[in-house]
Backbone as a printed PyTorch tensor [residue, N CA C, xyz], in Angstrom:
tensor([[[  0.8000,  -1.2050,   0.0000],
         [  0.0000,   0.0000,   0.0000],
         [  0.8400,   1.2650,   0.0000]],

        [[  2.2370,   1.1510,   0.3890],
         [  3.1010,   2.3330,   0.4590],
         [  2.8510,   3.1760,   1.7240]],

        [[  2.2200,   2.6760,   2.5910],
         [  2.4330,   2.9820,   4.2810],
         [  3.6870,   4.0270,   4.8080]],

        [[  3.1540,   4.9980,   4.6420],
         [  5.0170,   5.5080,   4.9080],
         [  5.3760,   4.8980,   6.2280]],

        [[  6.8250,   4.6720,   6.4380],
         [  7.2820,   4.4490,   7.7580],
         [  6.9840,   4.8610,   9.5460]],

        [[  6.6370,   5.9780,   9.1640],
         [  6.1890,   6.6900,  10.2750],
         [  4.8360,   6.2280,  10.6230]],

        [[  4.1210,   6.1920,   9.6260],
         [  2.3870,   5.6240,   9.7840],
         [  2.1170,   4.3520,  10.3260]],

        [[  3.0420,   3.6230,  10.1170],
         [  2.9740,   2.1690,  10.0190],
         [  2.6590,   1.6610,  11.4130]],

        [[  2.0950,   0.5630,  11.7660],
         [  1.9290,  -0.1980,  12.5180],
         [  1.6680,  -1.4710,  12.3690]],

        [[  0.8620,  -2.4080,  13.0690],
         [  1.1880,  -3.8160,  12.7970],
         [  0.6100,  -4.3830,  11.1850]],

        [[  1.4720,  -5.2140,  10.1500],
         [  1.2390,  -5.1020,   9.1740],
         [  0.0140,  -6.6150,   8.8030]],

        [[ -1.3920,  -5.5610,   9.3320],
         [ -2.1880,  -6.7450,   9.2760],
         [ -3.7500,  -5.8000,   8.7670]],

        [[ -4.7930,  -6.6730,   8.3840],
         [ -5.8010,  -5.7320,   7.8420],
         [ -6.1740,  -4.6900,   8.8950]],

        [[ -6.0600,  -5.4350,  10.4420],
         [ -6.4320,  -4.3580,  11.8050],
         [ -5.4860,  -3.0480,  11.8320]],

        [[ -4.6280,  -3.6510,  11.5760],
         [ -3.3320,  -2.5760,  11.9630],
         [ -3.4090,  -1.2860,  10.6080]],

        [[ -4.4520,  -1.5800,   9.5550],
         [ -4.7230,  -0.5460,   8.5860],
         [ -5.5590,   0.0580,   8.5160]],

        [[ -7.0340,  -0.9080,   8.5710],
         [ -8.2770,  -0.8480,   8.6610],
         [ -9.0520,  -0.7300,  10.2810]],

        [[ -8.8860,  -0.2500,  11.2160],
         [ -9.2130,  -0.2600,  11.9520],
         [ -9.6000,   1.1600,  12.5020]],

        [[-10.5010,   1.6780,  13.6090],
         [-10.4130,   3.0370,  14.3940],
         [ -8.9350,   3.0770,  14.8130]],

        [[ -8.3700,   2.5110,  15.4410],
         [ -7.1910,   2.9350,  16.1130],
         [ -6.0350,   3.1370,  15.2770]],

        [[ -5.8070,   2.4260,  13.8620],
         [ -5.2670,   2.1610,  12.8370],
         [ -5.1040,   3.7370,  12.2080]],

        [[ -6.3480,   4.1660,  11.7560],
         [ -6.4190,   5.3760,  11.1940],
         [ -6.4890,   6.3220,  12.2730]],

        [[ -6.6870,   6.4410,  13.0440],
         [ -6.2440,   7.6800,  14.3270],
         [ -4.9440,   7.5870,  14.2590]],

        [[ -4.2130,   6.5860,  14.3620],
         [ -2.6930,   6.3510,  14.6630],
         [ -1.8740,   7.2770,  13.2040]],

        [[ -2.6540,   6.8220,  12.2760],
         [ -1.9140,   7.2540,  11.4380],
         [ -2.4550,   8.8910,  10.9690]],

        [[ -3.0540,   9.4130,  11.2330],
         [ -3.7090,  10.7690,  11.5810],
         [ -2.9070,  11.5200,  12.0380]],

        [[ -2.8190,  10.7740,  13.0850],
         [ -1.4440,  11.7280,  14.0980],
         [ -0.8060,  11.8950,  14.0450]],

        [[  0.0010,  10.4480,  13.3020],
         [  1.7570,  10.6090,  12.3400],
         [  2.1420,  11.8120,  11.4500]],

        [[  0.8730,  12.1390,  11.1300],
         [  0.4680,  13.0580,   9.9640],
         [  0.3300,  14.7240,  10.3390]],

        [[  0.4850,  14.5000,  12.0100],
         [  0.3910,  15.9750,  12.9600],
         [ -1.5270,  16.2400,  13.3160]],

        [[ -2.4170,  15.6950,  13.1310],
         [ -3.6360,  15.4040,  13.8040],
         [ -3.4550,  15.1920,  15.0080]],

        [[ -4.5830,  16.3470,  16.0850],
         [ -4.3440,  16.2300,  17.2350],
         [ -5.6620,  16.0340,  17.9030]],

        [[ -6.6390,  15.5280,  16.9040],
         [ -7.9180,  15.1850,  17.7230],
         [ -7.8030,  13.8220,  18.4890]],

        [[ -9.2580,  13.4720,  18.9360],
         [ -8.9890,  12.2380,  19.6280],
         [ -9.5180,  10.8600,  18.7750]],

        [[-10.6770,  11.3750,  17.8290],
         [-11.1550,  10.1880,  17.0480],
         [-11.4860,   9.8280,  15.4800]],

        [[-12.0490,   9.2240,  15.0400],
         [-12.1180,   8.8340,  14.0640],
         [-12.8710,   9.6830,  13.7160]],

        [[-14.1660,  10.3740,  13.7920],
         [-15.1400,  10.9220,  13.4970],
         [-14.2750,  12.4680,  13.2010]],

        [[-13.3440,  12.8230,  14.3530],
         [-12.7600,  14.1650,  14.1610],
         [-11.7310,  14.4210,  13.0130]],

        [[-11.3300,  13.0590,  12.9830],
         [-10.5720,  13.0680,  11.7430],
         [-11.6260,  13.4430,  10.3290]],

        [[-12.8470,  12.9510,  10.2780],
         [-13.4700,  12.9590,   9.1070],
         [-13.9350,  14.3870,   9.2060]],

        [[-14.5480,  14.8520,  10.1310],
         [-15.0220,  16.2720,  10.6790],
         [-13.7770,  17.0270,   9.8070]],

        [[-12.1560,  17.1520,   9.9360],
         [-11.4010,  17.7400,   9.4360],
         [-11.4730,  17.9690,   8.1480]],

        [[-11.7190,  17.0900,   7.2660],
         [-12.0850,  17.1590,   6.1450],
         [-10.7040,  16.4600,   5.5880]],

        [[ -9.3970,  16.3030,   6.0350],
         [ -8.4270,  16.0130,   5.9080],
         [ -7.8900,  14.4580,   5.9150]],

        [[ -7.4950,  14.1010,   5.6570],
         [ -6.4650,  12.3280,   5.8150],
         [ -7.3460,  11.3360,   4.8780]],

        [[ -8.4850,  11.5030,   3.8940],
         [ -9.2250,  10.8530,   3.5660],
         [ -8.7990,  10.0340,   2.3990]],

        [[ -7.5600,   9.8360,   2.2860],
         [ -6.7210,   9.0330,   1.5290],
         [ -6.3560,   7.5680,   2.4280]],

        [[ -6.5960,   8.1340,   3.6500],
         [ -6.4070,   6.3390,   4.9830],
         [ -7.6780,   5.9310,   4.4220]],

        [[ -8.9260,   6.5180,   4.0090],
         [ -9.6540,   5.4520,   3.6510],
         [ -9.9680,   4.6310,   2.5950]],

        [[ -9.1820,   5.3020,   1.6070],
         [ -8.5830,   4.7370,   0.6580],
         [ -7.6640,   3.2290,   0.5560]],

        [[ -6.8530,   3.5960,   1.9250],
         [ -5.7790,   2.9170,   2.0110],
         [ -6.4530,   1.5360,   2.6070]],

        [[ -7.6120,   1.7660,   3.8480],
         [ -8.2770,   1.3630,   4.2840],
         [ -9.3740,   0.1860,   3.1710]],

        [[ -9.9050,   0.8170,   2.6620],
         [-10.5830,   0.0090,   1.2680],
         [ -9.8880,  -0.7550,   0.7290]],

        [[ -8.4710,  -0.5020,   0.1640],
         [ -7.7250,  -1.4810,  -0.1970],
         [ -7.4380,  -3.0290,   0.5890]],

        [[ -6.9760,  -2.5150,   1.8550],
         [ -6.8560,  -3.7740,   2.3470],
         [ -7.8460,  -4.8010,   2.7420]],

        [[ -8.8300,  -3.8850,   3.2590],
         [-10.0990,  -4.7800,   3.2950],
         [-10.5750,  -5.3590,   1.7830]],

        [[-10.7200,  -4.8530,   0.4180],
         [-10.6380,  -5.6110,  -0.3420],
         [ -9.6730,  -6.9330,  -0.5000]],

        [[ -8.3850,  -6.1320,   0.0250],
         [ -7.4170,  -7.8610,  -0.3730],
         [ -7.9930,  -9.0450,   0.9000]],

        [[ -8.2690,  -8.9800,   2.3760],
         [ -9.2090,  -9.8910,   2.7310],
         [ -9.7640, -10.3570,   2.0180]],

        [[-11.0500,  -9.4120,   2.1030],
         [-11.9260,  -9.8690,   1.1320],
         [-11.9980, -10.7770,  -0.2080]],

        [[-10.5310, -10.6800,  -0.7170],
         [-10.2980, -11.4590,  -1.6870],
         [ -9.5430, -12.7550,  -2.0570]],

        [[ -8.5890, -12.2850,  -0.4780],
         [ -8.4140, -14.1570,   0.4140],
         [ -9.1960, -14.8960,   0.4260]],

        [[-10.5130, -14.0960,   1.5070],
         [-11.3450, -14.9640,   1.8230],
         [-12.3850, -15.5150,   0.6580]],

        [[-13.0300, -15.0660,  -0.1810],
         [-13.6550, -15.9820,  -1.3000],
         [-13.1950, -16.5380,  -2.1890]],

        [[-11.6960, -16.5500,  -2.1920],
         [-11.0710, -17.6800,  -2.9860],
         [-10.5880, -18.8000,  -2.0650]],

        [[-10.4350, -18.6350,  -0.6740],
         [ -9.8860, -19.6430,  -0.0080],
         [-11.0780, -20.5460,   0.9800]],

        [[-12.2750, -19.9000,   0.9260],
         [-13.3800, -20.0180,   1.0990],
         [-14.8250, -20.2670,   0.2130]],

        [[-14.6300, -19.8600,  -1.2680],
         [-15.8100, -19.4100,  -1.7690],
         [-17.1020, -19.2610,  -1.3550]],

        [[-16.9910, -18.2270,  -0.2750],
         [-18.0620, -17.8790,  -0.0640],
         [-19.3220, -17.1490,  -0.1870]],

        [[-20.6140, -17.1750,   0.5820],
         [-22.0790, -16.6900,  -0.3510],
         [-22.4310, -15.1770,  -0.2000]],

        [[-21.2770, -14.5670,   1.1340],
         [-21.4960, -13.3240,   1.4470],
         [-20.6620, -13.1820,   2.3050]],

        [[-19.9590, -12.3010,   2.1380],
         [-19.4100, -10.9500,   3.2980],
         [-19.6380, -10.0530,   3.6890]],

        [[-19.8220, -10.0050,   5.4320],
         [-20.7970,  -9.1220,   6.1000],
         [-19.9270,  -8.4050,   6.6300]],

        [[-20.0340,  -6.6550,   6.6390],
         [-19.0980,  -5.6930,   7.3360],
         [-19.6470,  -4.9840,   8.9020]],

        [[-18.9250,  -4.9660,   9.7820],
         [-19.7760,  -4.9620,  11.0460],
         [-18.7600,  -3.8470,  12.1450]],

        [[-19.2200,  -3.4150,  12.8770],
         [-18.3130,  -2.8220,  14.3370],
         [-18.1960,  -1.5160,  13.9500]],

        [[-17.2600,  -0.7400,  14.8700],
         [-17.2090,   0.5490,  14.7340],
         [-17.0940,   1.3910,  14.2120]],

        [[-16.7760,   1.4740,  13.1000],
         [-16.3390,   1.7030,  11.4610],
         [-17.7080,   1.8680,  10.9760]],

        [[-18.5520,   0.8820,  10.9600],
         [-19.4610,   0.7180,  10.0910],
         [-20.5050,   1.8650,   9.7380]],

        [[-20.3960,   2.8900,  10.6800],
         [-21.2250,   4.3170,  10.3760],
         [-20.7960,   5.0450,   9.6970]],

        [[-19.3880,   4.9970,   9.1260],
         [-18.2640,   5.4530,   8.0240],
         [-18.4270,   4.4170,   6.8880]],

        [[-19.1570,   3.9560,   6.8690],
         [-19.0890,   2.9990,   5.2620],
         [-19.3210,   3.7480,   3.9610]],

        [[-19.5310,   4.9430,   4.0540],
         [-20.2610,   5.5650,   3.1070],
         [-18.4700,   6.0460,   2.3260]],

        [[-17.5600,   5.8640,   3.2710],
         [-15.9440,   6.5360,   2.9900],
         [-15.0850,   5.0170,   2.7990]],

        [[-15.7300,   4.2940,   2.7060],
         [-14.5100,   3.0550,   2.4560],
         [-15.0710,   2.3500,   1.4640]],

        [[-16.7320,   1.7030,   1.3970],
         [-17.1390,   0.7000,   1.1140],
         [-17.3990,   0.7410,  -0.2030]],

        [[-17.7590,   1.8590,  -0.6020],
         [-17.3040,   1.8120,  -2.1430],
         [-16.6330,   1.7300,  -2.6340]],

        [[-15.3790,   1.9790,  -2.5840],
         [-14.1660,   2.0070,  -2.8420],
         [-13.6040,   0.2900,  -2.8400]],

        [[-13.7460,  -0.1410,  -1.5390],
         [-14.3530,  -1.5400,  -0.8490],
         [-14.5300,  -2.5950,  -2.1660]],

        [[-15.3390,  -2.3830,  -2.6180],
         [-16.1420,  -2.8190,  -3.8930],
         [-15.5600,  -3.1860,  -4.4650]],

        [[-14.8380,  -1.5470,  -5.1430],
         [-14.7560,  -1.4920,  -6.2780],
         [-13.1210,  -2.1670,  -6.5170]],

        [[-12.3630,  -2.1070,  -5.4490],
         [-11.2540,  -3.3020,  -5.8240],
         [-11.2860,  -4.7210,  -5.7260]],

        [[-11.9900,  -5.0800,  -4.6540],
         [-12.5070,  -6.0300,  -4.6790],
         [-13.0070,  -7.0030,  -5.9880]],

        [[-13.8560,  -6.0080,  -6.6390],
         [-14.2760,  -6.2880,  -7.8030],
         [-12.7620,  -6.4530,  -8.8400]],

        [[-12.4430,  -5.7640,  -8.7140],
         [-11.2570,  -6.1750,  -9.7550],
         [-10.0630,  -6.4790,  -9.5150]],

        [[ -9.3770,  -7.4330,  -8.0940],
         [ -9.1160,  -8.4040,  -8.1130],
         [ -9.7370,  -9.4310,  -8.4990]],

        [[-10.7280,  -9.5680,  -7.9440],
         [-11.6210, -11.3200,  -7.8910],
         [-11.9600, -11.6010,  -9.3860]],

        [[-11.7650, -10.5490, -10.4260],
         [-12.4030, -10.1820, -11.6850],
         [-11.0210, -10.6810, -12.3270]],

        [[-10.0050, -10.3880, -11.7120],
         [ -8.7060, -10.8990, -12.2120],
         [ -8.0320, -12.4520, -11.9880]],

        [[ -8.7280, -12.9460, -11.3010],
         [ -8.2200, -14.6250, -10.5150],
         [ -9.6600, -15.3300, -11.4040]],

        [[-11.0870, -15.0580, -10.5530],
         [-12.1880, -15.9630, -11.1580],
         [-13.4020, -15.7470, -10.7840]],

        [[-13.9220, -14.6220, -11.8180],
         [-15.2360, -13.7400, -11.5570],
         [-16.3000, -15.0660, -10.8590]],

        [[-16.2840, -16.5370, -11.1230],
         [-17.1580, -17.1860, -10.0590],
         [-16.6850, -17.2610,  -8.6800]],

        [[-15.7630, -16.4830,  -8.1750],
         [-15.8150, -16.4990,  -6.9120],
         [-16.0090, -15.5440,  -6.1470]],

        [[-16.6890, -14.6750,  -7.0490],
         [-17.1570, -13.0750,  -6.5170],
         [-18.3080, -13.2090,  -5.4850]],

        [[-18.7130, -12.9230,  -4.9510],
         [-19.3280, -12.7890,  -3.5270],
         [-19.9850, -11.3570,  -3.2720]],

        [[-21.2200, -11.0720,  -2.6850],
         [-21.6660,  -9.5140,  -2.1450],
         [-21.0460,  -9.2250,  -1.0770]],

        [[-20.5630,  -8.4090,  -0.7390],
         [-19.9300,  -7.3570,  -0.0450],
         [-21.5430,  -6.4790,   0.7440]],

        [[-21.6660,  -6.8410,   2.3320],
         [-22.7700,  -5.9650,   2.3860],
         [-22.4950,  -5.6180,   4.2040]],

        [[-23.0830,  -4.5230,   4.6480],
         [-23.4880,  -4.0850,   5.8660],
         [-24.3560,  -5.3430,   6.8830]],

        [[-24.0380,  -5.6150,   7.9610],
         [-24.3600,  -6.6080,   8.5470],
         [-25.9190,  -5.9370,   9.0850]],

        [[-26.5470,  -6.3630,   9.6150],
         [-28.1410,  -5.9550,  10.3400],
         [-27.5990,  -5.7930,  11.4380]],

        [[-26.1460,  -6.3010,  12.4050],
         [-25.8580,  -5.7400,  13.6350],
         [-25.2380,  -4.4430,  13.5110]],

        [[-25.1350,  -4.1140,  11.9760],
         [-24.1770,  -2.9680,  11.9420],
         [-23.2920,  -2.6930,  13.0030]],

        [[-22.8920,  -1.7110,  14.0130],
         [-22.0710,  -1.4990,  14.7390],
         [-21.5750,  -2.5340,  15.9380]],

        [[-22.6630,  -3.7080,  15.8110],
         [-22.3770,  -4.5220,  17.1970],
         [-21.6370,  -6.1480,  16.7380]],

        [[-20.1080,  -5.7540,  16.5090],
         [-19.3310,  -6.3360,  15.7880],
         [-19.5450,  -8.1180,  16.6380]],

        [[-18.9360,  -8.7310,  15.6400],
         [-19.0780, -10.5340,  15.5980],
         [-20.9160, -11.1220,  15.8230]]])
């Protein structure tokens, strides 16, 4: 993803995609709020969710080739911000899985617990 050094933390989908993930890297960046929401409020860093979309697509694209599965459900604290990742979400998603074996494409959707993760 090109993580600069400073941003970086543990190199896992949490450690990118996560609230604490993107605060962390907010701050690297000289952001001195406290949350995720203030970050978006700024109007500023909205390239982490970019960065963010990406990796959750490459999951996403583990998991229905190593799985083929009937659906992937997105859930927890994040999930009131979907409107800043999940398209994006999609749309690589879509074109990896489009690149390996469009039958193992899968919906990508918002869980009914929305915020009340597992």
């Amino acid at each position: 993803l090109g993580i600069p050094v400073e941003e970086r933390g543990p190199a896992t989908v949490e450690g990118i995609a996560s609230g604490t993930a993107l605060l962390r890297r907010a701050r690297a960046r000289g952001f001195e709020g406290n949350s995720v929401e203030e970050v978006v409020a700024s109007g500023k860093h909205r390239d982490l969710f970019e960065d963010m979309a990406k990796a959750l697509a490459a999951l996403c694209y583990n998991l229905s080739i190593g799985f083929h599965l009937e659906k992937i459900f997105f859930s927890g604290g994040l999930v009131k911000l979907h409107a800043l990742y999940l398209p994006a979400v999609k749309k690589h998603y879509a074109e990896l899985i489009q690149a390996f074996n469009p039958a193992f494409t899968c919906p990508l959707t918002i869980a009914k617990t929305k915020n009340q993760a597992g």
